[in-house]
CSV table of C-alpha atoms in Angstrom, one decimal:
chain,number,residue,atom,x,y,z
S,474,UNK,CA,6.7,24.0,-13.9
S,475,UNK,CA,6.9,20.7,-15.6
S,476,UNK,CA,6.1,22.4,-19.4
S,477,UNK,CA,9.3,24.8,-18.8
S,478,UNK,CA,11.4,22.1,-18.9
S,479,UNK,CA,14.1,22.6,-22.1
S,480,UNK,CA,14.2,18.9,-22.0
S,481,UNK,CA,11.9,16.3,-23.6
S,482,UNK,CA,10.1,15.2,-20.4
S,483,UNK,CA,8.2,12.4,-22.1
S,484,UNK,CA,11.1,10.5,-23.3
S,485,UNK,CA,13.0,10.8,-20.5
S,486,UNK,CA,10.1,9.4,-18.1
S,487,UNK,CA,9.6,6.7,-20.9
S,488,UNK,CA,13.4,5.1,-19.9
S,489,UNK,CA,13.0,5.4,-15.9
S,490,UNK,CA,9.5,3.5,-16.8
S,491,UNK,CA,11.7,0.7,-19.2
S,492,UNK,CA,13.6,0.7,-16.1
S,493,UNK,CA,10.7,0.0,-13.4
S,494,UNK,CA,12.3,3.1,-11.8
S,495,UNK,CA,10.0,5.2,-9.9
S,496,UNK,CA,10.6,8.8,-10.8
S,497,UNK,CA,9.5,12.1,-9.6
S,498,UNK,CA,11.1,15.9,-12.4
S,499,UNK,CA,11.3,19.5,-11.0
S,500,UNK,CA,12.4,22.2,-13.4
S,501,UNK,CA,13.4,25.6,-11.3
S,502,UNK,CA,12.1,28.6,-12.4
S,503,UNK,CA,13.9,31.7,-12.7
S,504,UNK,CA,12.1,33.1,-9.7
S,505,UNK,CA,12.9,30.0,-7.9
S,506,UNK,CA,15.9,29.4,-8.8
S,507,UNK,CA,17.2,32.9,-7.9
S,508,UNK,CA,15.6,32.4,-4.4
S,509,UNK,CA,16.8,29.1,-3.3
S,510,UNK,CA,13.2,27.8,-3.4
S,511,UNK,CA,10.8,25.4,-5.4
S,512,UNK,CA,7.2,24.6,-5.1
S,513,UNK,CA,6.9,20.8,-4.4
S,514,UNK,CA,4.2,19.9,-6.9
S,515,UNK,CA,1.2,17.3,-6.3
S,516,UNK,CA,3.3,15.0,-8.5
S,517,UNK,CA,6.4,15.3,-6.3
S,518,UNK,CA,4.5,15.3,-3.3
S,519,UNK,CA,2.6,11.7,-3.9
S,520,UNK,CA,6.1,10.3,-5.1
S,521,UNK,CA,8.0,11.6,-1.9
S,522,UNK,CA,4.9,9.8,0.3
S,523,UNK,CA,4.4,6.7,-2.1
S,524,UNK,CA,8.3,6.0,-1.1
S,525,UNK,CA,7.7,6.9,2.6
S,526,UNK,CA,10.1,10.2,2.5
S,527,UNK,CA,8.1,12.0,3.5
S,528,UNK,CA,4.2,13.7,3.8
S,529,UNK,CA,3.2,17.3,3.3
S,530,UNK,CA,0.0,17.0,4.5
S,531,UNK,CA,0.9,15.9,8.1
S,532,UNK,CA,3.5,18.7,8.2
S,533,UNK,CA,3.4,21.9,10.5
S,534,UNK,CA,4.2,25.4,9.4
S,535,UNK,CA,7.3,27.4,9.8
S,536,UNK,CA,10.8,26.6,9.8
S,537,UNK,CA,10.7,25.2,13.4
S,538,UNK,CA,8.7,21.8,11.4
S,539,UNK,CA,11.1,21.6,8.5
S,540,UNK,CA,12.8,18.6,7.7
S,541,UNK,CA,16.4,17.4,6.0
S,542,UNK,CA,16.8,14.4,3.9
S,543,UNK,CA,19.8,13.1,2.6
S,544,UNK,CA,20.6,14.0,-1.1
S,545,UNK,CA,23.2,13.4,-3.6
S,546,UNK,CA,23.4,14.6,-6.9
S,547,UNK,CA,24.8,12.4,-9.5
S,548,UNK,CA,27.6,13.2,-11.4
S,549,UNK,CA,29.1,11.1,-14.5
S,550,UNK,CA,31.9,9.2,-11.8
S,551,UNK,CA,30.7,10.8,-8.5
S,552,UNK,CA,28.0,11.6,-6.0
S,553,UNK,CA,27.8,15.1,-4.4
S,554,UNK,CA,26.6,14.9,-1.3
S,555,UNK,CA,23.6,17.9,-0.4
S,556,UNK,CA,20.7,17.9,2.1
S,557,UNK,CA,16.9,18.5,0.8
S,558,UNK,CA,15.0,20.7,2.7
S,559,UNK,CA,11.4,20.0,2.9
S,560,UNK,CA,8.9,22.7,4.4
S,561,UNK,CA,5.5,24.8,4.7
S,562,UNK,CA,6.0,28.3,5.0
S,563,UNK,CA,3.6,30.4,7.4
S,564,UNK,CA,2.5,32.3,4.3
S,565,UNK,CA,1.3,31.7,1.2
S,566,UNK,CA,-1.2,28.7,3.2
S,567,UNK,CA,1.8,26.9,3.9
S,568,UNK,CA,2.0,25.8,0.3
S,569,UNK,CA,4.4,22.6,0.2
S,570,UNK,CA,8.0,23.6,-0.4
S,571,UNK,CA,11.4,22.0,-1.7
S,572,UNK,CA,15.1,23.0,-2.0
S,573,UNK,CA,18.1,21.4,-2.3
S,574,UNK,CA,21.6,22.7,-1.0
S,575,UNK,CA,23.8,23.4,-3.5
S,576,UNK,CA,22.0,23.1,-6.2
S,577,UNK,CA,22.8,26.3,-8.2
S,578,UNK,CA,26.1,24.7,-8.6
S,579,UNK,CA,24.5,21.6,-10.1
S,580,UNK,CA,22.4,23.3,-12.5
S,581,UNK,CA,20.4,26.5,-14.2
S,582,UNK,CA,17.3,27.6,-14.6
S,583,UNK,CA,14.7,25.4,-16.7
S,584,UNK,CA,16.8,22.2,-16.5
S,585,UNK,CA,15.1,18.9,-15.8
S,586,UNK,CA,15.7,17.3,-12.5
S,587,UNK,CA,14.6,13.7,-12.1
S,588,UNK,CA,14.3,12.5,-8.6
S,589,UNK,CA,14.8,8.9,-7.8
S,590,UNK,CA,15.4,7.0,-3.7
S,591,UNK,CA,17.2,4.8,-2.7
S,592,UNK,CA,17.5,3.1,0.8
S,593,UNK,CA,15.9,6.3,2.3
S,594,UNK,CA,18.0,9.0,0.3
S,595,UNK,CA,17.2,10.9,-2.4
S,596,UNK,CA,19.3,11.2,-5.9
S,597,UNK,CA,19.2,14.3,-8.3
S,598,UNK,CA,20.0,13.7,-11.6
S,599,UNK,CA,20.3,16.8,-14.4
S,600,UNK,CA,18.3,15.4,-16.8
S,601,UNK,CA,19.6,18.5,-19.1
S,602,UNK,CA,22.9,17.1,-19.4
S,603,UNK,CA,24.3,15.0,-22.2
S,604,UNK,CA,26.8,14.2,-19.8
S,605,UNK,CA,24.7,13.2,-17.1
S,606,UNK,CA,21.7,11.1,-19.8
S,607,UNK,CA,25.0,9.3,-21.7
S,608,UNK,CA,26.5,8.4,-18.4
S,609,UNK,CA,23.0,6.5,-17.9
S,610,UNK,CA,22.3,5.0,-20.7
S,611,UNK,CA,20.1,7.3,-22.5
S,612,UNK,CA,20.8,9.7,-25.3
S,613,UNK,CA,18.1,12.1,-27.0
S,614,UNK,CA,18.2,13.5,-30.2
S,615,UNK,CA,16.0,15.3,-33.0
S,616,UNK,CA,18.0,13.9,-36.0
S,617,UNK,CA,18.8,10.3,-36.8
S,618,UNK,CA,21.8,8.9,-38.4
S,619,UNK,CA,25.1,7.8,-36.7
S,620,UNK,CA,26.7,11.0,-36.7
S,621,UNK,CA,24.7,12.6,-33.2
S,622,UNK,CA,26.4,10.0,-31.4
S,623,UNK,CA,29.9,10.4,-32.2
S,624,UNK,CA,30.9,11.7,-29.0
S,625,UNK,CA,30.5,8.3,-27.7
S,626,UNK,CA,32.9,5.4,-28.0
S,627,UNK,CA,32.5,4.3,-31.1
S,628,UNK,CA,32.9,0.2,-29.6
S,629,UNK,CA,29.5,1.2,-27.8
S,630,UNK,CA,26.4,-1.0,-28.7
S,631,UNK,CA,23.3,0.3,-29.0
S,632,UNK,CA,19.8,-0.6,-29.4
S,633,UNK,CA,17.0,1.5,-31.2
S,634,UNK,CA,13.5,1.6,-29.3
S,635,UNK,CA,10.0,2.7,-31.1
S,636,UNK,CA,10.0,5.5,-29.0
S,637,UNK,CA,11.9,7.4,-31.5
S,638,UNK,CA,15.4,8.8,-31.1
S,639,UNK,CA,15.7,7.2,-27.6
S,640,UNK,CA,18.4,4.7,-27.3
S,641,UNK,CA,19.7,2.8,-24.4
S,642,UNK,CA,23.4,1.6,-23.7
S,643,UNK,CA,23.5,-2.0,-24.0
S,644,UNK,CA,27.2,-2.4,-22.5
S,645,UNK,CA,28.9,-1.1,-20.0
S,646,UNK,CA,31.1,1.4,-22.2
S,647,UNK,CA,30.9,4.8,-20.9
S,648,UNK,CA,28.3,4.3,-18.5
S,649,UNK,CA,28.5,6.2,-14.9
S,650,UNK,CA,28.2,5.9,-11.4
S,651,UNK,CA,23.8,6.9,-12.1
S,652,UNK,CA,24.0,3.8,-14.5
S,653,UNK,CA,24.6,1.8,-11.1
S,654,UNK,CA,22.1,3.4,-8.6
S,655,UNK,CA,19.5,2.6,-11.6
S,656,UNK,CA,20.2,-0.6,-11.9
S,657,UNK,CA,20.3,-1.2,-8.3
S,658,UNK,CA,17.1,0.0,-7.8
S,659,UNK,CA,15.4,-1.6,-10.8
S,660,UNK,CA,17.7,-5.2,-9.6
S,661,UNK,CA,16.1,-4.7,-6.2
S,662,UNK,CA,12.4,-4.3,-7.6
S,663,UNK,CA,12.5,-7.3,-10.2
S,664,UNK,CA,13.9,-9.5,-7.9
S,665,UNK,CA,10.6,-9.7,-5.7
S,666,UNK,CA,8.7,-9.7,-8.9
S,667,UNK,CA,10.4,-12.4,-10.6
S,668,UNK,CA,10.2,-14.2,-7.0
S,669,UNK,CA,6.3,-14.0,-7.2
S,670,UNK,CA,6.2,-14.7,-10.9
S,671,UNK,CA,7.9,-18.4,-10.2
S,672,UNK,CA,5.5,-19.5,-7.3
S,673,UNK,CA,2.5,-18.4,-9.5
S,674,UNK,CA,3.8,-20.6,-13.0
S,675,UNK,CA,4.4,-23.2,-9.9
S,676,UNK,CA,0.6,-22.8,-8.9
S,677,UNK,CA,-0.5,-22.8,-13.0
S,678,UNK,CA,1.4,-26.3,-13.7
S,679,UNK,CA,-1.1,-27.1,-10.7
S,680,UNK,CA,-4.0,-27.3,-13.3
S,681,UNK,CA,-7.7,-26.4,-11.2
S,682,UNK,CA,-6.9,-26.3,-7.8
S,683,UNK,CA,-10.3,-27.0,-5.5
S,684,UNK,CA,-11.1,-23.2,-4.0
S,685,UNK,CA,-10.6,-23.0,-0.2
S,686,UNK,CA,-14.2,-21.3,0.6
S,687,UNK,CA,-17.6,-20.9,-1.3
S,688,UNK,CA,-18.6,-17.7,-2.9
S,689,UNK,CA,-17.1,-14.7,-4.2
S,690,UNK,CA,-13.8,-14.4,-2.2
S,691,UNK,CA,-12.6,-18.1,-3.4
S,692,UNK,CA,-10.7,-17.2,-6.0
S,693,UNK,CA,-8.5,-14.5,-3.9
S,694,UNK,CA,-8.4,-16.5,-0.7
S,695,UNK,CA,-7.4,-20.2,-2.8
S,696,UNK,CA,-4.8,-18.2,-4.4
S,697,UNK,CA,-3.2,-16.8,-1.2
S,698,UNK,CA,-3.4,-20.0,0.7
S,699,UNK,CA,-1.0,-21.6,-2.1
S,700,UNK,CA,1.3,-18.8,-1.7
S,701,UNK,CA,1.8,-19.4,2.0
S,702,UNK,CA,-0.3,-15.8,3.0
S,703,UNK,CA,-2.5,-16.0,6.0
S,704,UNK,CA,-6.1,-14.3,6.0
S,705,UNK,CA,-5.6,-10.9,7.6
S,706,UNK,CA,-7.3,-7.5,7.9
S,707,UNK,CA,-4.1,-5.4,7.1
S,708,UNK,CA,-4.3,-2.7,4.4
S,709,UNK,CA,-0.9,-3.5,3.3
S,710,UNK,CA,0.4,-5.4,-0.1
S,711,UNK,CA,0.0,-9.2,0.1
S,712,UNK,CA,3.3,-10.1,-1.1
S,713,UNK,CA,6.6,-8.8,0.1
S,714,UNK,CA,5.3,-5.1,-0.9
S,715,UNK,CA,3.7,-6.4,-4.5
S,716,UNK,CA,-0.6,-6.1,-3.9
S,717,UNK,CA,-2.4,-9.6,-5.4
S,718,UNK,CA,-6.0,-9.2,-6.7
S,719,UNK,CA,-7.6,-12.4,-8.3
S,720,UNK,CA,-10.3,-12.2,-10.5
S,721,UNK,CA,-12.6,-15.1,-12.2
S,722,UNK,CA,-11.9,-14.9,-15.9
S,723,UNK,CA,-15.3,-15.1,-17.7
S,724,UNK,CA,-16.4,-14.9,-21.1
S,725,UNK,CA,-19.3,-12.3,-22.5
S,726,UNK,CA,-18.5,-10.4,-19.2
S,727,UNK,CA,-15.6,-8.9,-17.0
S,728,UNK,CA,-16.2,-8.8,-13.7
S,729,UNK,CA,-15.0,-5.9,-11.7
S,730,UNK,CA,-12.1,-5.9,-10.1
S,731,UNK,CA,-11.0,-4.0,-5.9
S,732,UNK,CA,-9.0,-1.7,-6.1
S,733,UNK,CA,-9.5,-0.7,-2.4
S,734,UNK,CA,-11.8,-0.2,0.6
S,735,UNK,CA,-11.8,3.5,1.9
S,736,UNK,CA,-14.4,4.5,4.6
S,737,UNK,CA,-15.9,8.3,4.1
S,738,UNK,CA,-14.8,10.9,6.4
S,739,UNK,CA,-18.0,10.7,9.0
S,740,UNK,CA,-17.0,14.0,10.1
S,741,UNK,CA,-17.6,16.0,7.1
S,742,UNK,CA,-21.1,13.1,5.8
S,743,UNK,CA,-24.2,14.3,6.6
S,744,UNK,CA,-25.6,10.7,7.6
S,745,UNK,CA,-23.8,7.7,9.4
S,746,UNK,CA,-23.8,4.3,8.2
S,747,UNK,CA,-26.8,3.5,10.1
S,748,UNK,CA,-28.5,6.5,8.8
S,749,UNK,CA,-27.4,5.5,5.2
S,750,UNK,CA,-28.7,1.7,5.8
S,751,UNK,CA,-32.4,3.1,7.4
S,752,UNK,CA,-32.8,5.8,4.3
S,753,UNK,CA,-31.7,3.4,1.6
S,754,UNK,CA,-31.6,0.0,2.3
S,755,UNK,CA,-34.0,-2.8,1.7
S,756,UNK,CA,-35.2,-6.0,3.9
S,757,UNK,CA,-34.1,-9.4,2.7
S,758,UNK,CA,-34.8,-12.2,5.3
S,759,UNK,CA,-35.5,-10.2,8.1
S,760,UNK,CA,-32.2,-8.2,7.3
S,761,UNK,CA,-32.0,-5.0,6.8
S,762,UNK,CA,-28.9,-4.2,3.9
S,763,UNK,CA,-27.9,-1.8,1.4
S,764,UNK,CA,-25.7,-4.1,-1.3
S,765,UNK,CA,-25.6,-1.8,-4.4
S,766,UNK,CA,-23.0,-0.3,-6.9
S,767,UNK,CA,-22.7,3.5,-7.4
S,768,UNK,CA,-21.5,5.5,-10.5
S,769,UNK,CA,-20.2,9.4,-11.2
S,770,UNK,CA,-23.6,11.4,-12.5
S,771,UNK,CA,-26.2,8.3,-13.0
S,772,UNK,CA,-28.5,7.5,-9.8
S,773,UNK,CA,-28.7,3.7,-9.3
S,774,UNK,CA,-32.1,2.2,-8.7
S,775,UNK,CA,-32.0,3.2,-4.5
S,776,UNK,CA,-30.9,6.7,-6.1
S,777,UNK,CA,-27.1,6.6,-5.2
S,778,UNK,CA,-24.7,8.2,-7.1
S,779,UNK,CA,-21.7,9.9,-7.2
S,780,UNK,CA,-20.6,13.4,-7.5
S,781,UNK,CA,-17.1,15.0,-8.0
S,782,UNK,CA,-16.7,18.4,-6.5
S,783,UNK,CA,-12.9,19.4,-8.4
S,784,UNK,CA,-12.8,22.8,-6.2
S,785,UNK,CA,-12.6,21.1,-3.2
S,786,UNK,CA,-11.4,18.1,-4.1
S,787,UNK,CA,-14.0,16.0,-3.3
S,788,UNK,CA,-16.0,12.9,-3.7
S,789,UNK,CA,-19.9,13.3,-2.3
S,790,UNK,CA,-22.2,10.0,-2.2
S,791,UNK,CA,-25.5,11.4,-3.1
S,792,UNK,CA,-28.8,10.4,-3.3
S,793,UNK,CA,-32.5,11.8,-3.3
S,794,UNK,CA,-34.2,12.7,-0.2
S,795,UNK,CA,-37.7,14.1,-0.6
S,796,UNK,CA,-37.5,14.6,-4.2
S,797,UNK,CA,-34.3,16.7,-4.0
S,798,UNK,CA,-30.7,15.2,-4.1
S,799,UNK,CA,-28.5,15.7,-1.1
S,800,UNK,CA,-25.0,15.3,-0.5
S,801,UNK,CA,-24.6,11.9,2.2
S,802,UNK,CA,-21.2,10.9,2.6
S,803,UNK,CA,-17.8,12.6,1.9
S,804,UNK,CA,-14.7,11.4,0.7
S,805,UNK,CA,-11.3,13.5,0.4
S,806,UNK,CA,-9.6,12.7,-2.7
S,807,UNK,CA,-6.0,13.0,-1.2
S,808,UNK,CA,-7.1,10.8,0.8
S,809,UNK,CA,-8.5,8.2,-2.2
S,810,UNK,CA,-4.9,9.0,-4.1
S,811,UNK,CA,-2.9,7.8,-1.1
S,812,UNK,CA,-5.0,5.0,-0.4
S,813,UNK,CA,-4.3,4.0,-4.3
S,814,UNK,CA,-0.4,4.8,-4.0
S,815,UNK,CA,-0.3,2.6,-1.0
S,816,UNK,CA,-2.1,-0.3,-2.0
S,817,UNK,CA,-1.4,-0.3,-5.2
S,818,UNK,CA,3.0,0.7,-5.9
S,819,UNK,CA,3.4,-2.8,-7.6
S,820,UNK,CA,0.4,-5.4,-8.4
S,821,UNK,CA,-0.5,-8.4,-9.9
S,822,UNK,CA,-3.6,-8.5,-11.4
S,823,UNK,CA,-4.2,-12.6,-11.6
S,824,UNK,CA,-7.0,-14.1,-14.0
S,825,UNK,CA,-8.2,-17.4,-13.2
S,826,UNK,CA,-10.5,-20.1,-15.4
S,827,UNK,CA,-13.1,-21.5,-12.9
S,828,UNK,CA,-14.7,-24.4,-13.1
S,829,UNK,CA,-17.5,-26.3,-10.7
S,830,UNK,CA,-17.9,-29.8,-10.6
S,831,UNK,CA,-19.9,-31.7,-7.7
S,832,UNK,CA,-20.3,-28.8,-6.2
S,833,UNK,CA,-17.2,-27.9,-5.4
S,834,UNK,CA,-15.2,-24.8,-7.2
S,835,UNK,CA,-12.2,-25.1,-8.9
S,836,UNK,CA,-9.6,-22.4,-10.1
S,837,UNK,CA,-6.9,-22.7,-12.8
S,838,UNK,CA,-4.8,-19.7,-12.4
S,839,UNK,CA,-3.7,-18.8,-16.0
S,840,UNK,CA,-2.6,-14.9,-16.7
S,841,UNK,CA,-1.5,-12.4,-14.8
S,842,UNK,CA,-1.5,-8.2,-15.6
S,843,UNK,CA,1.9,-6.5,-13.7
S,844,UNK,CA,1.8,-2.9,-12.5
S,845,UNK,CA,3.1,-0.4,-11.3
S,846,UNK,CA,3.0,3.3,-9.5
S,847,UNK,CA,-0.4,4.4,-10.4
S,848,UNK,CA,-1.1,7.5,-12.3
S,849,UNK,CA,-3.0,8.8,-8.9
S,850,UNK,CA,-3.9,12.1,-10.3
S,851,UNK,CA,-5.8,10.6,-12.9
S,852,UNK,CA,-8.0,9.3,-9.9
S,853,UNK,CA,-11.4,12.4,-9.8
S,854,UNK,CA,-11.5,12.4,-13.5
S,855,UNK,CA,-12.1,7.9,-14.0
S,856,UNK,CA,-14.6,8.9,-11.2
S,857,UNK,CA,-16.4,11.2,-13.0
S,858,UNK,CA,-16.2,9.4,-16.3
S,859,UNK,CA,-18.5,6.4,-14.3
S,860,UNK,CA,-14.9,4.3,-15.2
S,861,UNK,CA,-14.2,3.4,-11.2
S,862,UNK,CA,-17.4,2.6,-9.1
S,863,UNK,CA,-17.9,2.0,-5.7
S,864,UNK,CA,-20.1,-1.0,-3.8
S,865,UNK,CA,-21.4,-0.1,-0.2
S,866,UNK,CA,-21.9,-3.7,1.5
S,867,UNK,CA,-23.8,-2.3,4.7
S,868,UNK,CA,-26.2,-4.5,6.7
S,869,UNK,CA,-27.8,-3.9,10.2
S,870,UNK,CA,-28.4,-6.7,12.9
S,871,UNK,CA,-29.4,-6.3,16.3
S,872,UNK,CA,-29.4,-2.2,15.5
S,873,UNK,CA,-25.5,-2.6,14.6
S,874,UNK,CA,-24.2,-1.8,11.1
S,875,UNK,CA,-21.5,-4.4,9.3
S,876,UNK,CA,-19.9,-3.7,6.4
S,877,UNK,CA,-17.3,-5.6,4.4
S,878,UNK,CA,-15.9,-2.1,2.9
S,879,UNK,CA,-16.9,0.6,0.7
S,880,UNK,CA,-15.2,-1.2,-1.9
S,881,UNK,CA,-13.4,1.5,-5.0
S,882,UNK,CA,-13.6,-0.9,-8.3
S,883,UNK,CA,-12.6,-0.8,-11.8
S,884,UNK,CA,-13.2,-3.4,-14.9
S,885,UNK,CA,-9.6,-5.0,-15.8
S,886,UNK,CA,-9.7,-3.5,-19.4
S,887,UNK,CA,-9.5,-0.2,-17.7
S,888,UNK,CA,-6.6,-1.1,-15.8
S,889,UNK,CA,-4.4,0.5,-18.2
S,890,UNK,CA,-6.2,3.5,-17.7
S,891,UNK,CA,-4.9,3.7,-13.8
S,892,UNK,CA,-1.9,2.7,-14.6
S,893,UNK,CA,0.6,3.5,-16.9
S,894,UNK,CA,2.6,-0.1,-19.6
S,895,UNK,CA,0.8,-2.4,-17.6
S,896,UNK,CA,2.6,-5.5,-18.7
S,897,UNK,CA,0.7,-9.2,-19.4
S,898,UNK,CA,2.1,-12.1,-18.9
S,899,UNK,CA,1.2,-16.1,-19.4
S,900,UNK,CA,1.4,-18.2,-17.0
S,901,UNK,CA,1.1,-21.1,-19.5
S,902,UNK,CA,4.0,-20.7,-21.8
């Protein structure tokens, strides 16, 4: 558990997240430790998957369906190499399991482990250790005043942040062989980033740009046409692994914003999407549709809503059927989370200014909102709170249903919400 840890967890996920380093902490138990075993928690699990390590949820039972990935843990000048052993047991449900070989040499009970990949392999680092923390950069401390850091170099610059006695290495004095892998990883990230962030200050010097297509979808599709990215169905991230969403930017309102289509599990929904469309939907010009948004706890006006079921973990489209509500379509939220973790590891949120003049569309991409590794647990409860919504965009011709996606969306100021020091920049200055 997390809360046993007898090191500041918060302040120590603050610098991986100044770093852009995704980063997953296990803190051994007693118990565990003393058995060789660790429960791999929801939070290590998503981060193992998110980095395609590795998924629990498609694992067998039993030692026979265990799997080895390399592991090293980080010393101040050295890596040791170890092997983590990932596994369901055949009791206890098969509840997800973790263990690393060697790793009573490496550390005790209670010490905070952060887990970070690289190239496929995973690094340990004993977050408990001066040793290890100063040989990355970061040193914690509840006093202030020069004298806690005297066991560093004294020639060693350093730079004070507002998160309180955290301070970073700015040199290369004293730093270890973790500083490296860090910086690797984080040099490796940015680059793509800072790629992306050039061709779209290219595209603002532009001015309004004349949209490629009329209606809604302009704004996206203009944007990915001057980035070179052809139209395609493909649930993957637009750019090079970084996910683009453009948005309108207009005043007195703020238009909603995808975060992702996810179709309901029709094995465990009560009605199909034809069923859905022939109990709820309306006639428009000889069409039959269902266009409507849906919200946690407040029926719409075709009585849609949402309900979040936190025993099982699930997401239920209701609506009222004979005067009595009735559960309609089912959504898993593990699968929602992975869905999210997927689509969403690093995005660019882009804001555009449109304009319409002889009846053509025009778009002057202007800001963009950077982020990353979503805070996927927080997923049921923005739900529940009515902060994310969901659009069904079903309509029936010829006795076949089309849909353009059940389409998860949030408003942009709740961004930060979903995901953790979303960072803004201008594309103008």
């Amino acid at each position: 558990m997390i809360t046993k840890s007898d090191t500041d967890v918060q302040k120590v996920l603050s610098f991986f997240a100044k770093q852009g380093v995704d980063v997953a902490f296990l803190v051994p138990t007693e118990t565990g430790f003393r058995k060789s075993i660790m429960d791999a928690t929801g939070h290590v699990r998503s981060f193992l998957r998110r980095n395609n390590i590795h998924d629990y949820s498609v694992q067998g039972k039993g030692q026979t369906n265990k799997i080895s990935i390399e592991t090293f843990f980080v010393e101040e000048q050295k890596l040791i190499e170890s092997v983590a052993s990932l596994y369901r047991p055949e009791t206890k449900n098969g509840d997800p399991r973790i263990w690393f070989k060697g790793l009573k040499k490496y550390c005790s009970p209670n010490n905070l482990l952060a887990l970070v990949i690289d190239e496929g392999s995973i690094y340990v680092f004993n977050m408990s250790l001066e040793k290890i923390r100063t040989s990355i950069g970061l040193l914690l401390g509840e006093q202030t005043g020069v004298s806690m850091y005297e066991h560093v170099d004294q020639a060693t610059l350093y730079e004070r942040e507002t998160s309180g006695n955290l301070l970073f290495l700015r040199d290369r004095s004293g730093l270890g062989i973790g500083h490296d892998i860090i910086q690797k990883i984080t040099h490796e990230t940015n680059q793509i980033a800072e790629e992306l962030l050039a061709k779209l200050r290219g595209i603002c010097k532009m001015g309004y740009v004349p949209s490629v297509t009329a209606g809604d979808t302009g704004v996206g599709m203009t944007l990915e046409n001057l980035l070179g990215i052809h139209p395609n169905s493909s649930k993957n991230p637009d750019y090079k692994g970084i996910e683009i969403k453009a948005a309108r930017q207009i005043k007195q309102r703020q238009n909603r914003v995808n975060l992702f289509s996810q179709i309901p599990d029709w094995s465990k929904s009560p009605l199909s999407a034809i069923q859905l469309l022939d109990t709820f939907g309306y006639e428009i010009d000889g069409r039959q549709q269902l266009y409507c948004t849906i919200m946690a706890n407040k029926p719409n006006p075709q009585s849609l809503y949402f309900s979040v079921d936190d025993d099982f973990d699930a997401l239920y489209g209701m609506g009222s059927i004979d005067n009595s509500a009735k559960k309609l379509v089912h959504w898993d939220f593990e699968t929602l989370r992975k869905r999210l973790d997927s689509k969403h590891k690093e995005t660019f949120w882009v804001k555009a200014k449109s304009m319409v003049g002889s009846g053509v569309e025009t778009f002057h991409y202007e800001k963009i909102v950077h982020t990353k590794k979503p805070n996927s647990a927080l997923f049921p409860t923005l739900v529940d709170s009515g902060i994310i919504t969901m659009d069904f965009t079903l309509s029936k011709q010829n006795n076949r249903v089309r849909d353009h996606g059940y389409l998860f969306k949030i408003k942009p100021n709740n961004i930060s919400m979903l995901f953790p020091e979303p960072v803004t920049y201008d594309l103008k200055k």
